[in-house]
C-alpha positions in Angstrom: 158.8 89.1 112.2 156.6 91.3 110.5 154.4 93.9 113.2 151.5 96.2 111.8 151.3 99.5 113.8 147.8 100.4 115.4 147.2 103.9 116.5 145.0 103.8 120.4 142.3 104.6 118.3 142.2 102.3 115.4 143.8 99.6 117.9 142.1 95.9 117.1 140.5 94.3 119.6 141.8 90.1 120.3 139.7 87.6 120.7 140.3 85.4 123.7 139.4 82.3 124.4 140.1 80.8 128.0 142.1 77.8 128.1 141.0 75.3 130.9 144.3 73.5 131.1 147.0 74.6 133.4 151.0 73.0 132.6 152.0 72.0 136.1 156.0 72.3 136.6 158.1 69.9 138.2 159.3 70.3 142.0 162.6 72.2 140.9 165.6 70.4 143.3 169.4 71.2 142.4 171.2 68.8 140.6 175.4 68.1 141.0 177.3 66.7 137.7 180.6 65.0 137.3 182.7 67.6 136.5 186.3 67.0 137.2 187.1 69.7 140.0 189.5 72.4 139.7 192.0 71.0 142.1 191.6 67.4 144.1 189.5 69.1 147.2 187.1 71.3 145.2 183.4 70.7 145.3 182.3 69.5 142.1 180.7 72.3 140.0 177.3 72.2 140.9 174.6 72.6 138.0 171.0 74.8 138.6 168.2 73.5 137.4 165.3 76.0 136.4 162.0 75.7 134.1 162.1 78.2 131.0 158.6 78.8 128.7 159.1 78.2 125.0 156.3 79.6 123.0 154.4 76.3 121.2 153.5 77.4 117.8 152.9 74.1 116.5 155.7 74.4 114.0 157.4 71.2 115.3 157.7 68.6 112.5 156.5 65.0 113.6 159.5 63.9 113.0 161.5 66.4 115.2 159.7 65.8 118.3 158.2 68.1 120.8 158.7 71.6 121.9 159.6 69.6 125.4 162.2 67.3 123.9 163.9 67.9 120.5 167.4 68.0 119.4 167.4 71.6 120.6 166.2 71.1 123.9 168.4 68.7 124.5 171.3 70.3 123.1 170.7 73.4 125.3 170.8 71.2 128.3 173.7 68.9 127.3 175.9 72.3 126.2 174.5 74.7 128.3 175.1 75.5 131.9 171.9 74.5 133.6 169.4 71.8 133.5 166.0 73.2 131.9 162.5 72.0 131.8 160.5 73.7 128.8 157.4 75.0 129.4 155.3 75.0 126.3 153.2 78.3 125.9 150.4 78.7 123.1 151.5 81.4 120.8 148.1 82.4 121.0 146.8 82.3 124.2 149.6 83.3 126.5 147.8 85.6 128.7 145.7 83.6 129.7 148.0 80.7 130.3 150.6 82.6 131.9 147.7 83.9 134.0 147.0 80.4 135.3 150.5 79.4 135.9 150.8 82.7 138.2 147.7 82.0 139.7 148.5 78.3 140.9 152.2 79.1 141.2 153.4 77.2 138.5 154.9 80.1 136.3 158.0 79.1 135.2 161.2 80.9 136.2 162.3 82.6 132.8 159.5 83.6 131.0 158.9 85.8 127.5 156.2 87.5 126.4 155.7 90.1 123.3 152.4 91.8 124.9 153.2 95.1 127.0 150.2 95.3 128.7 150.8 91.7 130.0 154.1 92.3 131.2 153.4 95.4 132.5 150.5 93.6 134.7 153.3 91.3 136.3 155.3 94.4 137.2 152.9 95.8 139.3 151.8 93.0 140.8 155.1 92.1 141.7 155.0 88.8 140.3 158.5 89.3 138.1 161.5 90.3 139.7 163.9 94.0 139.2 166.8 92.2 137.8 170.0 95.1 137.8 171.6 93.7 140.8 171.1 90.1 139.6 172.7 91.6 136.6 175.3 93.4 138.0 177.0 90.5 140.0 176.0 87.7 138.3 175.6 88.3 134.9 178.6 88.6 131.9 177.2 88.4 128.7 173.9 90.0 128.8 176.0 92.8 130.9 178.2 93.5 128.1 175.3 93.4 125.7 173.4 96.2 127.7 176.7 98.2 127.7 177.3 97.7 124.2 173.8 99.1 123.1 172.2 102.1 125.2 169.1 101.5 123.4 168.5 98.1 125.0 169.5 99.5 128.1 167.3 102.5 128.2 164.3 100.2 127.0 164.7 97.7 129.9 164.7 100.2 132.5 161.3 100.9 133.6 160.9 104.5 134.3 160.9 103.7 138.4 164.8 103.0 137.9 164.6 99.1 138.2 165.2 96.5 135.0 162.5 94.1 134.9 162.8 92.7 131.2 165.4 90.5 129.4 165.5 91.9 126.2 167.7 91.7 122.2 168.9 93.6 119.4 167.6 93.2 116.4 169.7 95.4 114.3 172.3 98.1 115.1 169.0 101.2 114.6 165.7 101.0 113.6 164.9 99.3 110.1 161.2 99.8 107.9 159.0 97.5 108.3 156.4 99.9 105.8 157.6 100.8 102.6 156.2 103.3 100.1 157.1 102.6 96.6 156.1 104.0 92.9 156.1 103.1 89.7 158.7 105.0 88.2 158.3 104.2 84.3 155.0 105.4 84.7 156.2 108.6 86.3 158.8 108.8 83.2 155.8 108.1 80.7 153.5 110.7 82.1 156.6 113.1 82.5 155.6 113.6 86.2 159.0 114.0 89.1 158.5 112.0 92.2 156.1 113.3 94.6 157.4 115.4 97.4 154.1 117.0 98.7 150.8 115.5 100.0 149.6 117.4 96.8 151.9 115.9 94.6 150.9 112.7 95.9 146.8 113.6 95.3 148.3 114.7 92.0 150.4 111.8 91.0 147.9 109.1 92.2 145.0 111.1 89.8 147.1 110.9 86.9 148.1 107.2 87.4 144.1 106.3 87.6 143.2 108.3 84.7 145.9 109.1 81.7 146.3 105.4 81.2 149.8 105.0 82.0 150.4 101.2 81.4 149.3 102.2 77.5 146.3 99.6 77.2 144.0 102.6 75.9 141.5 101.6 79.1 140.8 103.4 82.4 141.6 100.2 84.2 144.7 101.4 86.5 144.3 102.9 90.3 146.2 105.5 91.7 147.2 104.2 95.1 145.8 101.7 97.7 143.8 102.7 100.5 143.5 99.2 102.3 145.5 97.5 105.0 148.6 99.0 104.7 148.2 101.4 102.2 145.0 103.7 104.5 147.8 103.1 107.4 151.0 104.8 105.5 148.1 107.9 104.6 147.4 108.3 108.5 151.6 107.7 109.2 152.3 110.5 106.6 149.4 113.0 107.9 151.1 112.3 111.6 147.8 110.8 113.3 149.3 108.5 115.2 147.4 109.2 118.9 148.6 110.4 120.9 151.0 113.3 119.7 153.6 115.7 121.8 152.6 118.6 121.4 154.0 122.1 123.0 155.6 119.6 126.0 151.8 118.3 126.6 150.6 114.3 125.0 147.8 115.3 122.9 144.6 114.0 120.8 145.6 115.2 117.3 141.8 115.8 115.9 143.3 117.9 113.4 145.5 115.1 111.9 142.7 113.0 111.5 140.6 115.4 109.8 143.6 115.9 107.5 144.3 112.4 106.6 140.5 111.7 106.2 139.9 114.6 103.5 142.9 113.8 101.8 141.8 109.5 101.7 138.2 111.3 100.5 139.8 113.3 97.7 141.4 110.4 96.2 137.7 108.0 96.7 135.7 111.1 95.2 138.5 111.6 91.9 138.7 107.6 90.9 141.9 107.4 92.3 141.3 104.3 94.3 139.6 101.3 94.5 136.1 102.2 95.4 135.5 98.9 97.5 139.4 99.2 99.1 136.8 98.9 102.9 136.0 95.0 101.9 140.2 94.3 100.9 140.8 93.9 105.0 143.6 92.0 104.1 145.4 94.3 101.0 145.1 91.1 98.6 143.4 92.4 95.9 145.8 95.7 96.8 148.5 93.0 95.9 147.4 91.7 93.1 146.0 94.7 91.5 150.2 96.0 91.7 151.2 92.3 90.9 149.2 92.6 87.3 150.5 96.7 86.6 147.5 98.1 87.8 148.3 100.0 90.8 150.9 102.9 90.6 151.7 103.9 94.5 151.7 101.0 96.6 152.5 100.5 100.0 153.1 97.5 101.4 155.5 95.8 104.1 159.0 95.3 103.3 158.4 92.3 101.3 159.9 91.3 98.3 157.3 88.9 96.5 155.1 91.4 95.4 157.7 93.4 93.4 159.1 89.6 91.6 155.7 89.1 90.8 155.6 91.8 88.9 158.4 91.8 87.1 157.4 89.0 86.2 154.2 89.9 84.8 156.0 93.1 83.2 159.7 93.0 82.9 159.6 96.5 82.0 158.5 97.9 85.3 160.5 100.0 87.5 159.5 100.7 91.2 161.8 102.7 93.6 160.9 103.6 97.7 160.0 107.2 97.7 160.0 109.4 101.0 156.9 109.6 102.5 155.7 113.4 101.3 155.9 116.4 103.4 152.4 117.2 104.5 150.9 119.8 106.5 152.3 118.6 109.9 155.6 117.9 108.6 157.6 114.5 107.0 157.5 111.5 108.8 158.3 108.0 108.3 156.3 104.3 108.8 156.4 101.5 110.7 159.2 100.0 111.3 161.4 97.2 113.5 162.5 98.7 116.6 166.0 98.4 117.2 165.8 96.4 120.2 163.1 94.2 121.6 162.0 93.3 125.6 160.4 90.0 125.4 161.4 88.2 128.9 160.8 88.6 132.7 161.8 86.6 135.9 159.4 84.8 138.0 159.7 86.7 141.2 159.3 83.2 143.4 162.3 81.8 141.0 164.7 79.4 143.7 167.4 80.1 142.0 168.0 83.8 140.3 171.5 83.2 139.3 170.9 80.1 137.6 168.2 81.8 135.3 170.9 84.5 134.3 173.5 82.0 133.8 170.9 81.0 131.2 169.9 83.9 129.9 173.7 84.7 129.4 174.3 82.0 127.8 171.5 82.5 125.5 172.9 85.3 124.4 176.3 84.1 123.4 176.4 84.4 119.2 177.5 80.6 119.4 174.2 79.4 121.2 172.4 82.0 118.4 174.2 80.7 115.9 173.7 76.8 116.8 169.9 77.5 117.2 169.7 78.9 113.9 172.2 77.2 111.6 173.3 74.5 113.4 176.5 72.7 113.3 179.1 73.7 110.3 179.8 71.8 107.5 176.9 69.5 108.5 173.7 72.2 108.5 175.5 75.4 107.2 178.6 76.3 104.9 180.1 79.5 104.7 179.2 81.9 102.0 181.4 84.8 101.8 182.1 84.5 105.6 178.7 84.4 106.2 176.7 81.0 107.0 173.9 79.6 105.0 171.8 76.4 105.4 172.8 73.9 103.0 169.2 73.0 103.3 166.8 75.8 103.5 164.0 73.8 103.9 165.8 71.5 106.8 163.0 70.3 109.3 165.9 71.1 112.2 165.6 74.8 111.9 161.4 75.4 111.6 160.8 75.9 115.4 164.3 76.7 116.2 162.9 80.7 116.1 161.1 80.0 119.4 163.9 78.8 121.4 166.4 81.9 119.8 164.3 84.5 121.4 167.4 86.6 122.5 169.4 86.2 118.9 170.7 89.4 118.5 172.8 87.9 115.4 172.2 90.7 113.5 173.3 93.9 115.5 176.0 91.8 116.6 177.2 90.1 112.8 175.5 93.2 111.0 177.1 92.0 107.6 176.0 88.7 107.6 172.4 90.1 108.6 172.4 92.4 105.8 169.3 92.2 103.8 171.6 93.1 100.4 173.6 89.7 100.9 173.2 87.0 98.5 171.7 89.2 96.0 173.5 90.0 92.7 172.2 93.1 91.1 174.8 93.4 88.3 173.5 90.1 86.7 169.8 89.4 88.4 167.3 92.5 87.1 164.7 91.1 90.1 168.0 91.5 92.4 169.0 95.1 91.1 165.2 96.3 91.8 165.0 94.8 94.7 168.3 96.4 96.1 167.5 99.7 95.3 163.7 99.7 96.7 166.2 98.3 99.9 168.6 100.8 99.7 166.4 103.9 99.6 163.7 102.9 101.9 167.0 102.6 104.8 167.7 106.2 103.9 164.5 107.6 104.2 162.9 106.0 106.3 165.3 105.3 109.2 166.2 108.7 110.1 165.3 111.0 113.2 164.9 114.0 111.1 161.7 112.2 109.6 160.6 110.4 112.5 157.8 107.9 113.6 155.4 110.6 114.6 153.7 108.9 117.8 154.9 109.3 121.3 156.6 106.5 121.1 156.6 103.2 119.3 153.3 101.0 119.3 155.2 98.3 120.9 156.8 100.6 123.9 153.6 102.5 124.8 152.9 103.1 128.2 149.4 100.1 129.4 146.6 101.9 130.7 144.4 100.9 133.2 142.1 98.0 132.3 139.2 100.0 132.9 140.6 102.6 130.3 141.5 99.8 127.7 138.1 98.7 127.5 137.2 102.0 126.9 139.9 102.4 123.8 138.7 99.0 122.3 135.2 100.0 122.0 135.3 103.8 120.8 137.6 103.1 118.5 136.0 101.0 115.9 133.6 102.6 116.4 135.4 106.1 115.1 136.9 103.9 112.5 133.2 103.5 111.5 132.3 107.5 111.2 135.5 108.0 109.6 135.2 105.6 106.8 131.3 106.5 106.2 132.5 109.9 105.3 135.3 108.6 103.1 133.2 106.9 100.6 129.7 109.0 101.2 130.2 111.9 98.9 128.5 115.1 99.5 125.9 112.9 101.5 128.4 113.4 105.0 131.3 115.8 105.4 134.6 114.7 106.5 134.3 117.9 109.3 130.8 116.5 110.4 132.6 113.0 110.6 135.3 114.1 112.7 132.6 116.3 115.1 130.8 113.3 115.5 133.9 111.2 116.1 134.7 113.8 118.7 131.4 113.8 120.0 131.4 109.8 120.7 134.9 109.7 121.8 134.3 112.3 125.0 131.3 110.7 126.2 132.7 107.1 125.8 135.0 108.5 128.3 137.9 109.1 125.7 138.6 112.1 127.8 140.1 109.9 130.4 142.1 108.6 128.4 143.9 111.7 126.8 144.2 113.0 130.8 146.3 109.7 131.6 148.5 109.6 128.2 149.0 113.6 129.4 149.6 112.9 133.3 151.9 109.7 132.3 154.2 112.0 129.6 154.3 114.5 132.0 155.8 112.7 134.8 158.0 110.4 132.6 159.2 112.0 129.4 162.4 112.4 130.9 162.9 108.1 131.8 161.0 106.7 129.5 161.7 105.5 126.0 160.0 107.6 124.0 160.1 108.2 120.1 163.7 110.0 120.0 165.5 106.4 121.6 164.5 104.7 118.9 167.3 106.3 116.7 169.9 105.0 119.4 172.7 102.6 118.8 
């Protein structure tokens, strides 16, 4: 799943729409199945029977059901060791539903969420349950899991001691999700070394938009993009990603904006980018400008269909990850997929605790992972160098099967089969051998703690502020989004340094202030529990 950083000052605002329907669950009453007993005077095994949510995306086929009742569902209650009653959630509107089940006491008893600021609301209200005892005596998978990676550990514990969250592992560390790549023939044609320097890049991204380095004899190449994620990677590399540490404090890092804004107005005021990159929201024309050999630096997620299209376009081109370039507050690196994910709670009114972890654990068995996402062997998957692969790909089974895997932690705990090099063939396939290598160096440069994500802590993990104080954040911010990007493409017309003292200017009397005194009060009284920017490197 592909996530898009947003800095507390650039952060997007949702819009939400209130659902008028609340999902009433079922009386929940203990059930007892046949199970031949141990001896002839044991009590038969008796089964729990809880409600779990299942996020509804709408990517059920017709033909496969509902997200109630579909080969999975009733798979995971035939094989599994409760009886479950799915609650659909809309992707899109959980909050609100989820605040309408709590509300009329309807929540179901396991439920997952991606939004911190939601989660972090049924904390405090006491709604969800602290879960290390329930773990502790109850639990055997998901208790070997936490033991096995620190990281998950850490992440789960909230910095008052207790474990709230359910969470996975996605990979054994962190892995890019932004990548920063270059053309390199053009580099070789120009007789210019891979950037190392913010001023290398200015350089670089110059030349590429005005010595003609695809050889057409026109001035019909760009440097580098400034949109969607391209304008993001030039804030990442700059460090202004609000708020910073600082000398031990959390602050507002005005002088890293002013940096990365001068530097995005340099490259506007010398040609080097597409003067109307504010109206590409999306990056498309981005994409398609590198798609057709007319973009030199582009960065992009890690995605390979932009870099096939190419090549197919020109099978000459040759584009390799670079480091992102040491800059004036140091080297840092881009998004990227955290190494392990909280995503689920317990309803605190839940009848039967044990039941819900005997679910959770056995949700995070790799034979329940691997069932939900390949299915059975020799039937859905065959094995391809020990590894399995859909016979199908397109197989109708598997295109809502994502919801129900929440936990899969296939990949930290199978890291070969979940390697993003398998399958491909780079001795024979010229796509495959480019493709590997853009792979290959963007894990080595950008997965490191020596050039680290250079926020607090990871977009995902940060700390939810007051609601009073959110508000706050959602409406200065686009608005300093606004001053910012005036000065960008205003010319001598309005400074970059009058932009950022008018930024300043609106941010402290929005109340901004208030919101670097409670990033600074929460650092200071928790740098020590919480996970912060340095766990993210853990196993």
């Amino acid at each position: 799943m592909k996530k898009m950083y947003r800095s507390a000052w650039i952060a997007g605002t949702s819009v939400v729409l209130l659902s008028m329907l609340a999902a009433g669950c079922g009386t929940k009453t203990e059930t007892t199945v046949n199970k031949p007993a141990a001896s002839g005077t044991a009590a038969p095994e008796k089964r729990g029977n809880i409600t779990v949510a299942v996020y509804d995306n709408g990517k059920v086929p017709a033909d496969q059901g509902t997200m109630e009742k579909n080969w999975l569902t009733e798979w995971l209650n035939k094989n599994g060791p409760v009886d479950v009653k799915f609650v659909p959630i809309p992707r899109t509107k959980d909050t609100e539903k989820y605040n309408l089940l709590f509300a009329s006491g309807d929540a179901p008893d396991l439920i997952w969420s991606y939004d911190s600021a939601l989660k972090a609301q049924l904390i405090s209200q006491k709604q969800v349950m602290p879960l290390e005892d329930l773990i502790d005596k109850s639990s055997t998978t998901y208790k070997k899991l936490l033991g096995q990676f620190p990281s998950l550990k850490k992440l789960s514990t909230s910095p008052d001691g207790h474990i709230y969250q359910i969470g996975k592992v996605n990979a054994e560390t962190v892995t890019p999700n932004f990548i920063l790549t270059i053309r390199q023939d053009w580099l070789k044609k120009l007789n210019l070394p891979i950037p190392q320097t913010t001023e290398d890049l200015y350089n670089t991204a110059v030349a590429f938009a005005t010595k003609d380095p695809d050889g057409n004899g026109k001035a019909d190449t760009y440097g580098m993009n400034l949109s969607f994620v391209g304008g993001l990677e030039v804030d990442q590399i700059f460090g202004n990603i609000p708020p910073i540490i600082e000398n031990g404090k959390a602050i507002n890092p005005w002088d890293r904006l002013q940096a990365a804004t001068d530097f995005k107005k340099k490259l506007f005021d010398a040609g080097a980018v597409d003067k109307e990159f504010l109206l590409d929201k999306d990056g498309a024309k981005a994409k398609q400008a590198f798609t057709n050999g007319k973009l030199g630096i582009y960065g992009y997620y890690v995605d390979r269909n932009p870099y096939d299209a190419l090549l197919k376009n020109d099978a000459n081109a040759d584009v390799v990850a670079i480091a992102y370039p040491k800059g004036p507050y140091g080297q840092f690196s881009g998004a990227l997929n955290p190494s392990a994910q909280v995503v689920g709670l317990v309803n605190a009114k839940a009848k039967d605790p044990k039941a819900v972890m005997k679910f959770i654990d056995f949700l995070s068995e790799p034979a329940t992972m691997k069932m939900m996402k390949y299915g059975e062997e020799g039937t859905d998957y065959k094995l391809d160098n020990g590894c399995p692969v859909l016979v199908d790909k397109d197989n109708p089974k598997f295109k809502f099967t994502d919801t129900f895997n929440i936990l899969n932690s296939l990949k930290a705990l199978e890291p070969k089969c979940g390697s993003p090099l398998l399958g491909l063939k780079p001795d024979t396939n010229p796509s495959d051998k480019m493709w590997a290598t853009i792979l290959q160096k963007a894990d080595e440069y950008y997965t490191k703690p020596e050039r680290p994500w250079p926020g607090m802590t990871w977009a995902e993990f940060m700390p939810s502020m007051p609601s009073d104080l959110q508000t706050i954040n959602s409406t200065v911010s686009s608005q300093i989004t606004d001053i910012v990007n005036k000065a960008i493409v205003s010319g001598t017309s309005y400074s970059t340094e009058q932009a950022i003292k008018d930024a300043k200017e609106r941010w402290e009397k929005s109340g901004g202030k208030d919101i670097d005194a409670w990033y600074d009060k929460w650092y200071g009284e928790n740098k020590d529990k919480a996970f912060l920017t340095k766990d993210l490197y853990l196993k």
